[in-house]
PDB file of C-alpha atoms in Angstrom:
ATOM      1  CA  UNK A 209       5.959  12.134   3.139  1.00 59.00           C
ATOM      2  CA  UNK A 210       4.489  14.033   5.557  1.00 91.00           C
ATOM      3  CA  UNK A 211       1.944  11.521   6.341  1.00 95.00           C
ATOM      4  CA  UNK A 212       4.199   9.356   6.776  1.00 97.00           C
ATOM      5  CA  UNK A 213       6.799  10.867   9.200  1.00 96.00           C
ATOM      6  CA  UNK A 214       3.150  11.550  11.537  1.00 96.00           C
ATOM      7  CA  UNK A 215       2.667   7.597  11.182  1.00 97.00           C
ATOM      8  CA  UNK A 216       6.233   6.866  12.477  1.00 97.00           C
ATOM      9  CA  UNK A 217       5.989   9.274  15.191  1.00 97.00           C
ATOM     10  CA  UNK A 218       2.834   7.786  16.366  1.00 97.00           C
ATOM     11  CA  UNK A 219       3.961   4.750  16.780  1.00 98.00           C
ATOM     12  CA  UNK A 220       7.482   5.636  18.837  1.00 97.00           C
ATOM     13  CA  UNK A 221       7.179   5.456  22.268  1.00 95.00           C
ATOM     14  CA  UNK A 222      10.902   5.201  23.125  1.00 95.00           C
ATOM     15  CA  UNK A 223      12.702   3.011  25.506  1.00 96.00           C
ATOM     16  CA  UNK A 224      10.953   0.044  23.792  1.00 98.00           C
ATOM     17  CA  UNK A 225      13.160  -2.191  24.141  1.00 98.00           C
ATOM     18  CA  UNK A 226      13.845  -1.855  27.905  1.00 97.00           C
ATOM     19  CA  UNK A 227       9.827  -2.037  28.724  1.00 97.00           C
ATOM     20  CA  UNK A 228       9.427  -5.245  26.649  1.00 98.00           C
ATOM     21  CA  UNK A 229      12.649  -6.466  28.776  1.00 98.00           C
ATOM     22  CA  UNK A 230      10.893  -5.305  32.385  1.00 98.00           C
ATOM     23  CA  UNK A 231       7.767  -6.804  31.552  1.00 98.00           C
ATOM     24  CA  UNK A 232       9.153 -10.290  30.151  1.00 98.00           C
ATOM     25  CA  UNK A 233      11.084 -10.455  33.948  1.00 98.00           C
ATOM     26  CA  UNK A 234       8.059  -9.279  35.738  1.00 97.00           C
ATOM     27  CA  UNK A 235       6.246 -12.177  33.644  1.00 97.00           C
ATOM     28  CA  UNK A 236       8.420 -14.852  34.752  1.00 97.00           C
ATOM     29  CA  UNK A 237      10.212 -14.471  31.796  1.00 97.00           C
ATOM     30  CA  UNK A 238      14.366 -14.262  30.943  1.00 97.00           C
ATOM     31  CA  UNK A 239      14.402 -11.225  28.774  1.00 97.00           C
ATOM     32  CA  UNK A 240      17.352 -12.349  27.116  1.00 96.00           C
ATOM     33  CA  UNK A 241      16.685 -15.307  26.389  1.00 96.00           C
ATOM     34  CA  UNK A 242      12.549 -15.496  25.862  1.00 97.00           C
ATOM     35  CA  UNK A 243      10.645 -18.045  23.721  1.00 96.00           C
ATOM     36  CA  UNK A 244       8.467 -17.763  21.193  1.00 95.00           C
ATOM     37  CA  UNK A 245       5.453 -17.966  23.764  1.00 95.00           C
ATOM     38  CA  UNK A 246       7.136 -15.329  25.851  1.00 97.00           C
ATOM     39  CA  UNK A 247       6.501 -12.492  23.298  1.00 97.00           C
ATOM     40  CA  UNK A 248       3.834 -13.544  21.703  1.00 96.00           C
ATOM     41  CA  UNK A 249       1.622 -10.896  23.960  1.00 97.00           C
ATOM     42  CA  UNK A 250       3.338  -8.211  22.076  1.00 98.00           C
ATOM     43  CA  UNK A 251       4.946  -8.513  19.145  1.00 97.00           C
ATOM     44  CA  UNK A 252       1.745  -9.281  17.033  1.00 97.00           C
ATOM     45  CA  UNK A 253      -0.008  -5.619  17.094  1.00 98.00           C
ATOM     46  CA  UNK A 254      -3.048  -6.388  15.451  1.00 98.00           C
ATOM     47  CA  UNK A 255      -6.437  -7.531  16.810  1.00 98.00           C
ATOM     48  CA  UNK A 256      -6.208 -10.556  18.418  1.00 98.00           C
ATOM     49  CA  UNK A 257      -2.706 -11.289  18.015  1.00 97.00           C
ATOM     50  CA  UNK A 258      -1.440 -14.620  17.179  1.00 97.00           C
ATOM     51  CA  UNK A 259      -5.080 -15.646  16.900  1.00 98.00           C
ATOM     52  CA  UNK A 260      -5.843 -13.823  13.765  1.00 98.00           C
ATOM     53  CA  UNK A 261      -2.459 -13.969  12.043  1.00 98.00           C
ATOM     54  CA  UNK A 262      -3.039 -18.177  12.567  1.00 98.00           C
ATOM     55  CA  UNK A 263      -6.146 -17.945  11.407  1.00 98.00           C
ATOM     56  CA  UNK A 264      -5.185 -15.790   8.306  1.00 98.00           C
ATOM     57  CA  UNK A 265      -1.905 -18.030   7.254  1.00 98.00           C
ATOM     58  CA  UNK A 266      -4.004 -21.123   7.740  1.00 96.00           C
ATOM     59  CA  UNK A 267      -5.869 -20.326   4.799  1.00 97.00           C
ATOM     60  CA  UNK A 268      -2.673 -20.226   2.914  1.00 98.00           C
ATOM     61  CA  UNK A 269      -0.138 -23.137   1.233  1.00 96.00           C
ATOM     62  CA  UNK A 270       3.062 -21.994   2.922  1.00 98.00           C
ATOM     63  CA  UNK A 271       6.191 -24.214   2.609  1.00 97.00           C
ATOM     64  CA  UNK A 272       9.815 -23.956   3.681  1.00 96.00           C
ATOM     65  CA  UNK A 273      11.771 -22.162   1.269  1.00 91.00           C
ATOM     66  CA  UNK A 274       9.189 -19.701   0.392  1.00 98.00           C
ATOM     67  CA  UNK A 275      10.035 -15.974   0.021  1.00 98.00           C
ATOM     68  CA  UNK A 276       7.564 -14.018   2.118  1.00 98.00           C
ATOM     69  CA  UNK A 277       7.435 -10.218   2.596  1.00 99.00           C
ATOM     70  CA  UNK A 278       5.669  -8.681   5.602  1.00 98.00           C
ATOM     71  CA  UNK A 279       4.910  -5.088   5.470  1.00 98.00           C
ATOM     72  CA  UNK A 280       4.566  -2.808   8.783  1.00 98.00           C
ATOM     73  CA  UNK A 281       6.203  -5.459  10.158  1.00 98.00           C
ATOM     74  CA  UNK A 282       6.529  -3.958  13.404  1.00 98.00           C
ATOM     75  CA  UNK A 283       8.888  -5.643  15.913  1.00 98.00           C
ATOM     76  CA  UNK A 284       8.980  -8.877  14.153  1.00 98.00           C
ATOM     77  CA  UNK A 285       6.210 -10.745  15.355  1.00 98.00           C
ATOM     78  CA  UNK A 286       4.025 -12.212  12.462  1.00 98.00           C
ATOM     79  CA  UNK A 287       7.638 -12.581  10.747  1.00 98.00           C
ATOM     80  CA  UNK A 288       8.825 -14.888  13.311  1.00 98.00           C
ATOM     81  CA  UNK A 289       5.592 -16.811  13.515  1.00 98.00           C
ATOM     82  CA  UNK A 290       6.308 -17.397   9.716  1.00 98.00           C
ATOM     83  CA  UNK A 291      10.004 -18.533  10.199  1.00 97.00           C
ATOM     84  CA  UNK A 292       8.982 -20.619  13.265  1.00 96.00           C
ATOM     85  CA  UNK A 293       5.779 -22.188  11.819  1.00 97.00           C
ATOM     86  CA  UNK A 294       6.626 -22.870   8.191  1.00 97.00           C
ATOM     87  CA  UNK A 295       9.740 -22.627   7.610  1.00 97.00           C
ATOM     88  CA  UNK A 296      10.046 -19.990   5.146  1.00 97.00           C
ATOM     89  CA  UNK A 297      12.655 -17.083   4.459  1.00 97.00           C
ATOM     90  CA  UNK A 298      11.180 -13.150   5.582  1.00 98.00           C
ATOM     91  CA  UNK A 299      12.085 -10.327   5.222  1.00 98.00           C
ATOM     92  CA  UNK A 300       9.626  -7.192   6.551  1.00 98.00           C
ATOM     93  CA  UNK A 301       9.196  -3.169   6.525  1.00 98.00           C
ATOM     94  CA  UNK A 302       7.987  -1.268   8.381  1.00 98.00           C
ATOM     95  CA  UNK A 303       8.201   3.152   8.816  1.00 98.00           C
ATOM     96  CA  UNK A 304       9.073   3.064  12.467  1.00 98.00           C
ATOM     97  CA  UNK A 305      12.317   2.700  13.505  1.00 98.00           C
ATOM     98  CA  UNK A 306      12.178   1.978  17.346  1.00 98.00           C
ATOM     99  CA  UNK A 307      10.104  -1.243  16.010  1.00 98.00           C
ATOM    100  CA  UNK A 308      12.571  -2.075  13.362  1.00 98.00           C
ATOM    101  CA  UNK A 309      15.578  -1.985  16.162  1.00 98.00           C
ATOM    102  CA  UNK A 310      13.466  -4.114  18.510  1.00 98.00           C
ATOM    103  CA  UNK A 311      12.521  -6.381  16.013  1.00 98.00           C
ATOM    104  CA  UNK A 312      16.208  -7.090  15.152  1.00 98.00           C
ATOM    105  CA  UNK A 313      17.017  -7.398  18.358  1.00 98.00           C
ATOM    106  CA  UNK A 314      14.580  -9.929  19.589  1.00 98.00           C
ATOM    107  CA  UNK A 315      15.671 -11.781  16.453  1.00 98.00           C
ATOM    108  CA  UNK A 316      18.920 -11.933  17.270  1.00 98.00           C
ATOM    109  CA  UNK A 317      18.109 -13.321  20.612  1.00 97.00           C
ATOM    110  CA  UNK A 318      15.688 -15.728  19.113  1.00 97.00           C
ATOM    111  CA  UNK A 319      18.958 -17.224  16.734  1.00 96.00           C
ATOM    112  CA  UNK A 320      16.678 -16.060  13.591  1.00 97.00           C
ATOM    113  CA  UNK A 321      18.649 -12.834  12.366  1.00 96.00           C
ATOM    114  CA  UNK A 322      19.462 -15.787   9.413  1.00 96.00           C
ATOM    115  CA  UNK A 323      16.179 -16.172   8.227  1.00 97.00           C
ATOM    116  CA  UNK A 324      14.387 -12.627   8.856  1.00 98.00           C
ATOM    117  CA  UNK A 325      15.428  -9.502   7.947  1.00 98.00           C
ATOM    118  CA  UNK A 326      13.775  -6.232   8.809  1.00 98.00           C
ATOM    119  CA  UNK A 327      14.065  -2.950   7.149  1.00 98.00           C
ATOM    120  CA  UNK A 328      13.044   0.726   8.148  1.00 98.00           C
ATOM    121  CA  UNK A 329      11.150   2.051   5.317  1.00 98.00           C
ATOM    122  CA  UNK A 330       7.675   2.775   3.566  1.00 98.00           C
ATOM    123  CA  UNK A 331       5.374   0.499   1.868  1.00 98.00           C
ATOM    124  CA  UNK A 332       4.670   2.567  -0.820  1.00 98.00           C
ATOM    125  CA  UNK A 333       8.056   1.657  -2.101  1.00 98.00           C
ATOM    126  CA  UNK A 334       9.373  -1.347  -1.172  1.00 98.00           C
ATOM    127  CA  UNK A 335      13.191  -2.462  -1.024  1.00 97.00           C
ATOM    128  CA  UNK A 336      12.401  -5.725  -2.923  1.00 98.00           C
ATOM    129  CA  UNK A 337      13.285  -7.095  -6.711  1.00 98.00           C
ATOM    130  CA  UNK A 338      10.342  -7.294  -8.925  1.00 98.00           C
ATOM    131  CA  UNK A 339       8.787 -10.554  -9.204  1.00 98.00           C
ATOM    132  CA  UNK A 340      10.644 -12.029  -5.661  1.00 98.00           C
ATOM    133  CA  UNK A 341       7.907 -13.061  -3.269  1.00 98.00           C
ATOM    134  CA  UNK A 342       5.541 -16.149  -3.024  1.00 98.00           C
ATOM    135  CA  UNK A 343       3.305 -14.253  -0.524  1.00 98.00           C
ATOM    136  CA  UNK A 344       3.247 -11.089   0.847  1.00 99.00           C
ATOM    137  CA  UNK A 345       1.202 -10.349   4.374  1.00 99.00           C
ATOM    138  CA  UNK A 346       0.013  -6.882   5.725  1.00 99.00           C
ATOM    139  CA  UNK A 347      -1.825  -6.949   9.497  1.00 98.00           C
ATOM    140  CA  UNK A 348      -3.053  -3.944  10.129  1.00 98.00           C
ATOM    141  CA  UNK A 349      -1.011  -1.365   8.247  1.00 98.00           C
ATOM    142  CA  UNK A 350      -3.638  -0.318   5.593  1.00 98.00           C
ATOM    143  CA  UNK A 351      -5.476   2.036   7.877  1.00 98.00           C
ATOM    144  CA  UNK A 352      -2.408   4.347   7.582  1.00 98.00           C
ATOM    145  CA  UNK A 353      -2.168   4.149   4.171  1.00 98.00           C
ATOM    146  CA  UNK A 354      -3.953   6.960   1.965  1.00 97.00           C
ATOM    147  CA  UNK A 355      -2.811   5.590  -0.875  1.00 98.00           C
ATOM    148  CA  UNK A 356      -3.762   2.043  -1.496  1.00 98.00           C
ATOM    149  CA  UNK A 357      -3.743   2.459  -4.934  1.00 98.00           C
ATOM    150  CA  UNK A 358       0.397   2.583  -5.163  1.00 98.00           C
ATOM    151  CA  UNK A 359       0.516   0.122  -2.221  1.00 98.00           C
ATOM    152  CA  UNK A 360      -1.456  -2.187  -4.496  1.00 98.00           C
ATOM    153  CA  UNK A 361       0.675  -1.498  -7.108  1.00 98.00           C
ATOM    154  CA  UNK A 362       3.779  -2.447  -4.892  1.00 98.00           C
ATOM    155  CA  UNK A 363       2.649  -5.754  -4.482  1.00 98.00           C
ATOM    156  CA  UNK A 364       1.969  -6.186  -7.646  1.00 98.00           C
ATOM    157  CA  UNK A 365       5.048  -5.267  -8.478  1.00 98.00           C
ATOM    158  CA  UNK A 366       7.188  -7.729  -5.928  1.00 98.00           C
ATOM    159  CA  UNK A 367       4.784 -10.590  -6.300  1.00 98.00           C
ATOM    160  CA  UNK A 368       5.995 -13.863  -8.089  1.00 98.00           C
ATOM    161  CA  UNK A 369       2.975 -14.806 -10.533  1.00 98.00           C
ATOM    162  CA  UNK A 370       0.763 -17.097  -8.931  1.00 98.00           C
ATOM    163  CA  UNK A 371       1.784 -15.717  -5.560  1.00 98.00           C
ATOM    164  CA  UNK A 372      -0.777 -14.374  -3.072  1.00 98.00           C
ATOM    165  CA  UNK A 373      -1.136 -10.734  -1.110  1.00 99.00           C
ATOM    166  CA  UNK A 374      -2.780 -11.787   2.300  1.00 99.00           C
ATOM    167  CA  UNK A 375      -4.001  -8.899   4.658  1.00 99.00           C
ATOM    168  CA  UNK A 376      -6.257  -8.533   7.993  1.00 98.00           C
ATOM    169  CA  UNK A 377      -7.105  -4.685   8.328  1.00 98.00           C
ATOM    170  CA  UNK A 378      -9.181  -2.745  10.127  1.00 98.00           C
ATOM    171  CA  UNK A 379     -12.049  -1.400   7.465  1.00 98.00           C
ATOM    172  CA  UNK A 380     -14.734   0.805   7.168  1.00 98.00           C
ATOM    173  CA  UNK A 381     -18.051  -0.078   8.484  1.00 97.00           C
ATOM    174  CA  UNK A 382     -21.639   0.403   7.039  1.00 96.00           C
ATOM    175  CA  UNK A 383     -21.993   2.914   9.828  1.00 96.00           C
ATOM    176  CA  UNK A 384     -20.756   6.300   8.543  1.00 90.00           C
ATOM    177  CA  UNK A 385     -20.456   8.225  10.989  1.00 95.00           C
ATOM    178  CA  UNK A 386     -16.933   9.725  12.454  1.00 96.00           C
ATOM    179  CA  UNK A 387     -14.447   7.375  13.980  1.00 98.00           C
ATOM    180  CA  UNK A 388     -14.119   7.953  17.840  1.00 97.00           C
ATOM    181  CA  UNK A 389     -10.434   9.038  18.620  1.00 98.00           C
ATOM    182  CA  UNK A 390      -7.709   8.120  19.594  1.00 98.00           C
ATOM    183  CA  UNK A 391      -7.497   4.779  18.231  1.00 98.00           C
ATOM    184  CA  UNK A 392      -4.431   2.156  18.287  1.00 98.00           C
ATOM    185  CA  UNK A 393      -2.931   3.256  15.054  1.00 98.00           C
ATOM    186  CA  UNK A 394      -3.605   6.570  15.076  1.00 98.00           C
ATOM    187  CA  UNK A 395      -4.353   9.948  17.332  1.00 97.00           C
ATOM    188  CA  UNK A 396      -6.595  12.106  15.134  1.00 96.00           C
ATOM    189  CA  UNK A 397      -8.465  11.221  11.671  1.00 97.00           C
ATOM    190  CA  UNK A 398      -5.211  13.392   9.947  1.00 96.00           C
ATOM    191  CA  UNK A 399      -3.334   9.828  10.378  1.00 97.00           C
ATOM    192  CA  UNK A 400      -6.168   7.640   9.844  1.00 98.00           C
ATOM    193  CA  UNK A 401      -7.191   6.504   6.268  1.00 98.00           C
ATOM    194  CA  UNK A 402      -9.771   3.595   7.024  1.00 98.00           C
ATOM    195  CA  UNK A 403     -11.129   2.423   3.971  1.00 98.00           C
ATOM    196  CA  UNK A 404     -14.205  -0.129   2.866  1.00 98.00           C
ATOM    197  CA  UNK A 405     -13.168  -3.689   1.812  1.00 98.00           C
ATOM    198  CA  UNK A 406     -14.255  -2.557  -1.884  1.00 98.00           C
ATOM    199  CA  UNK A 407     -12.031   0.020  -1.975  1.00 98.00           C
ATOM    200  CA  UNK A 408      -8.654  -2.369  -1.350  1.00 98.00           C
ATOM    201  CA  UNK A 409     -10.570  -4.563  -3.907  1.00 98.00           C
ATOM    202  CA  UNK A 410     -11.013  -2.442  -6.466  1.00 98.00           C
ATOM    203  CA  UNK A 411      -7.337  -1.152  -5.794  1.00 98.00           C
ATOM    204  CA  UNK A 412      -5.946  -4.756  -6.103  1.00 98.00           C
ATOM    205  CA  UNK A 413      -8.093  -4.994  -9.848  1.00 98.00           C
ATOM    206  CA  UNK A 414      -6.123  -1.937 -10.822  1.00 98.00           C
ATOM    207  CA  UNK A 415      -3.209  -3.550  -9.941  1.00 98.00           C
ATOM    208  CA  UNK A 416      -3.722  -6.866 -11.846  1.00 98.00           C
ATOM    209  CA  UNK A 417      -4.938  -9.070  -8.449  1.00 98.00           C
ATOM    210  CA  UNK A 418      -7.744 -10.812  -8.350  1.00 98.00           C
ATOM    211  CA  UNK A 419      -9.817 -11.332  -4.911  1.00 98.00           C
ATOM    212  CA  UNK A 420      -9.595 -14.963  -3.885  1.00 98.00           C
ATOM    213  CA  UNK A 421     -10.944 -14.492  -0.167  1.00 98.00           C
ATOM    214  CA  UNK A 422     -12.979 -12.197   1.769  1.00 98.00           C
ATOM    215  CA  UNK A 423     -13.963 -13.104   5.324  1.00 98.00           C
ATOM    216  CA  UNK A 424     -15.792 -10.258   7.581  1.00 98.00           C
ATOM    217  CA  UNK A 425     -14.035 -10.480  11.487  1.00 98.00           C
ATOM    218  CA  UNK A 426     -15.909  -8.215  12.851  1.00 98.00           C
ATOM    219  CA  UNK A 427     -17.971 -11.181  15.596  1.00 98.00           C
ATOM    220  CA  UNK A 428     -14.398 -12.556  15.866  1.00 98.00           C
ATOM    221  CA  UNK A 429     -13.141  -9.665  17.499  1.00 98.00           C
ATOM    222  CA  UNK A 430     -15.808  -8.565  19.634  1.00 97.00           C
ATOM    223  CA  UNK A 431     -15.851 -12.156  21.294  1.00 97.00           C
ATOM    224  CA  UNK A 432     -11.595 -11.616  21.464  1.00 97.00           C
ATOM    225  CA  UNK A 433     -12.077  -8.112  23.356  1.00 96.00           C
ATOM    226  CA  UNK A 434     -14.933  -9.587  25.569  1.00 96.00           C
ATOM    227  CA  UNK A 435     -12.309 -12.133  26.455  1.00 95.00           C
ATOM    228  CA  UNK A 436      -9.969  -9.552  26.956  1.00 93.00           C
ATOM    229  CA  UNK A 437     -11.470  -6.899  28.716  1.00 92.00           C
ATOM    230  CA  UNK A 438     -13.219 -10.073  31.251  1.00 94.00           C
ATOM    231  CA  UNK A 439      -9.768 -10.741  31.869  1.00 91.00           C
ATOM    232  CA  UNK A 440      -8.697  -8.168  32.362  1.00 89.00           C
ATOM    233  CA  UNK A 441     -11.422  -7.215  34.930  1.00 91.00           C
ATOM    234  CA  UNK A 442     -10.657 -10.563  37.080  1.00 93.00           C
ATOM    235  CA  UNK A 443      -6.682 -10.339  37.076  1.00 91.00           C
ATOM    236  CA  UNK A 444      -5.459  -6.938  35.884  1.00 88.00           C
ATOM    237  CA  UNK A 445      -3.440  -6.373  33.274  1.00 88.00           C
ATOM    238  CA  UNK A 446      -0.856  -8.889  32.073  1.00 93.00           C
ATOM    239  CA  UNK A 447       2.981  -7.584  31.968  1.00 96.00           C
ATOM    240  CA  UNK A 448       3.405  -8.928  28.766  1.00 97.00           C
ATOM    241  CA  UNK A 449       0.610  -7.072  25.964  1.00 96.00           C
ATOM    242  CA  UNK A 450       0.898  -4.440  23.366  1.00 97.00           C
ATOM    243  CA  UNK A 451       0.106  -1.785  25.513  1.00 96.00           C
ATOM    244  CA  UNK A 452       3.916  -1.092  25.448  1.00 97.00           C
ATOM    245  CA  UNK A 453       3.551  -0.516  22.275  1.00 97.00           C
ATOM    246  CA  UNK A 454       1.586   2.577  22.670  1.00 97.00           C
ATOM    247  CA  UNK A 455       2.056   6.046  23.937  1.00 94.00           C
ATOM    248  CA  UNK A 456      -0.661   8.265  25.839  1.00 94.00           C
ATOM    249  CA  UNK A 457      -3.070   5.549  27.134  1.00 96.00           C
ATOM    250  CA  UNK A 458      -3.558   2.554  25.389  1.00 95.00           C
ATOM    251  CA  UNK A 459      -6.691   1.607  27.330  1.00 93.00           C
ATOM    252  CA  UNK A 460      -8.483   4.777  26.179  1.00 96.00           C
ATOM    253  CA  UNK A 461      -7.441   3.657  22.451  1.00 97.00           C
ATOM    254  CA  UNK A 462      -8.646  -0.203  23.041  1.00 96.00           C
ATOM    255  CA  UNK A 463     -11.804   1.415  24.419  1.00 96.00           C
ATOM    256  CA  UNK A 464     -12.631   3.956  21.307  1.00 98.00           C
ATOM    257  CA  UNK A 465     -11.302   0.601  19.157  1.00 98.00           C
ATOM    258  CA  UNK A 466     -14.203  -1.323  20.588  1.00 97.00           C
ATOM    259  CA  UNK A 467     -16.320   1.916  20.126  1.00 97.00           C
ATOM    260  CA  UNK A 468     -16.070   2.395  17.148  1.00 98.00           C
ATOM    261  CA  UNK A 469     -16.276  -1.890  16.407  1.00 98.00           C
ATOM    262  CA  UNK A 470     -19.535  -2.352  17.875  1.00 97.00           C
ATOM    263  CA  UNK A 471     -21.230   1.106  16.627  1.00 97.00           C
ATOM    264  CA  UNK A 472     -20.296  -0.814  12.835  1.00 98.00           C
ATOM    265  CA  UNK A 473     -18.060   2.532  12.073  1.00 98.00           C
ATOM    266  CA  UNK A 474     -15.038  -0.168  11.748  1.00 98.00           C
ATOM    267  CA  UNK A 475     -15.151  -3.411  10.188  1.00 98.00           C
ATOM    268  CA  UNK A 476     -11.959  -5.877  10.750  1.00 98.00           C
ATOM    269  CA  UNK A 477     -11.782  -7.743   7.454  1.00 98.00           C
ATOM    270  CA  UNK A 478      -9.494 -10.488   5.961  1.00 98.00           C
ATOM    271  CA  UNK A 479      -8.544 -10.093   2.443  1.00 99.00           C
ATOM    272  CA  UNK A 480      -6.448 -12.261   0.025  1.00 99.00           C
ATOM    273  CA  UNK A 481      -5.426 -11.752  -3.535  1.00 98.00           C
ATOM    274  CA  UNK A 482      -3.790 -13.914  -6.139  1.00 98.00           C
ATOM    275  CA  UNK A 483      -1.708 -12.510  -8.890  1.00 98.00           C
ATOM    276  CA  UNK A 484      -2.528 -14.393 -12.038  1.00 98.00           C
ATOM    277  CA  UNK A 485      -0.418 -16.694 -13.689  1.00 94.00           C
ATOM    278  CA  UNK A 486      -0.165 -14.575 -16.940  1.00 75.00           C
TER     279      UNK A 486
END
């Protein structure tokens, strides 16, 4: 639990809401009325955004109707990608609080409060019926998560059979060595729990999931955060990013990220499991 409450308190910033609304105004943007394009800078807070949850989902059959759970949802964004995209029903978790708020919020001014629904809690017991999902997504969370045993066992758990667990985390890296802090999703290696790909493998064959896809990301997102950082050079930074999402200095944290990414300490990794039929 402890763990936990440090995770949450990482990620709160406060006044959230009311930075995402100044910088979608100083972007052009109506804050109370944005688009989907509008937030799409922020409210996907994993490496490369909407770029790697596309390129994720694409992989997958998704079709309206379908019950999908997203977990550390944050402020809604890969959930209303889903909703907007495919057409399915979501519902996500996440610890943090401020993000859950937001999340509803900008759902609520995006007309989708119908079709997603976001709840404050942990993954490592989620709010759903056994047996109730067609796919479950994670981006990102894992790293926070010392237990990936019971979070496999979670999905297990709320997975329909034949339904899939699809996740793009941030993994550990041939290189050994210490992670360089502070990173995005964490301050000091107390809140940090990267893990190898094998090890959320071998967690998801104790569970009863079997390994369907494995794709290492690693090129992908050093040619991203050349983009990035290029741009970023040329024109500043943009209003609109997920460095609202982020206390102390989120440049610092982007810079260790990259560290740490092109030392091979880190490893960004797609995974996606199946649970069997029977």
């Amino acid at each position: 639990m402890t763990l936990e409450v440090d995770v949450a308190q990482h990620y709160t910033t406060g006044g959230l809401m009311s930075r995402i609304d100044a910088a979608l105004k100083d972007a052009g943007a109506d804050p109370a009325h944005p688009s989907f394009d509008d937030l799409k800078p922020v409210d996907e807070f994993h490496t490369a955004g909407i770029e790697s949850t596309m390129a994720l989902l694409d992989q997958l059959q998704i079709d309206p109707g379908m019950v999908v759970y997203d977990l550390g949802c944050g402020i809604g964004g890969t959930a209303r990608h889903i909703v907007h995209r495919y057409g399915a029903q979501v519902e996500g978790v996440d610890l943090t609080e401020e993000y859950v708020e937001t999340g509803r919020a900008l759902n609520q001014r995006l007309g989708l409060s119908d079709a997603i629904t976001l709840h404050q809690g942990s993954v490592l017991s989620l709010p759903w019926q056994a047996g109730s999902a067609d796919l479950v997504t994670m981006f990102h969370v894992g790293m926070n998560v010392a237990d990936k045993a019971a979070l496999f066992a979670q999905v297990a758990q709320v997975l329909k059979p034949g339904g899939h667990f699809a996740l793009f985390d941030v993994m550990r890296g041939e290189n050994g060595d210490d992670l360089v802090f502070p990173l995005p999703w964490s301050g000091t290696p107390e809140t940090s729990h990267v893990d190898a790909p094998d090890a959320y493998i071998g967690a998801a064959h104790d569970a009863g999931l079997e390994n369907v896809a494995r794709r290492d990301r690693t090129e992908f997102a050093q040619h991203y955060f050349d983009r990035v950082f290029q741009a970023m050079a040329a024109n500043g930074a943009a209003p609109v990013g997920i460095h609202l999402l982020m206390s102390g200095d989120p440049g610092q944290k982007l810079r260790n990220y990259v560290a740490n990414l092109t030392s091979g300490r880190v490893t960004p990794t797609e995974l996606i499991f199946r649970k069997p039929e029977s």
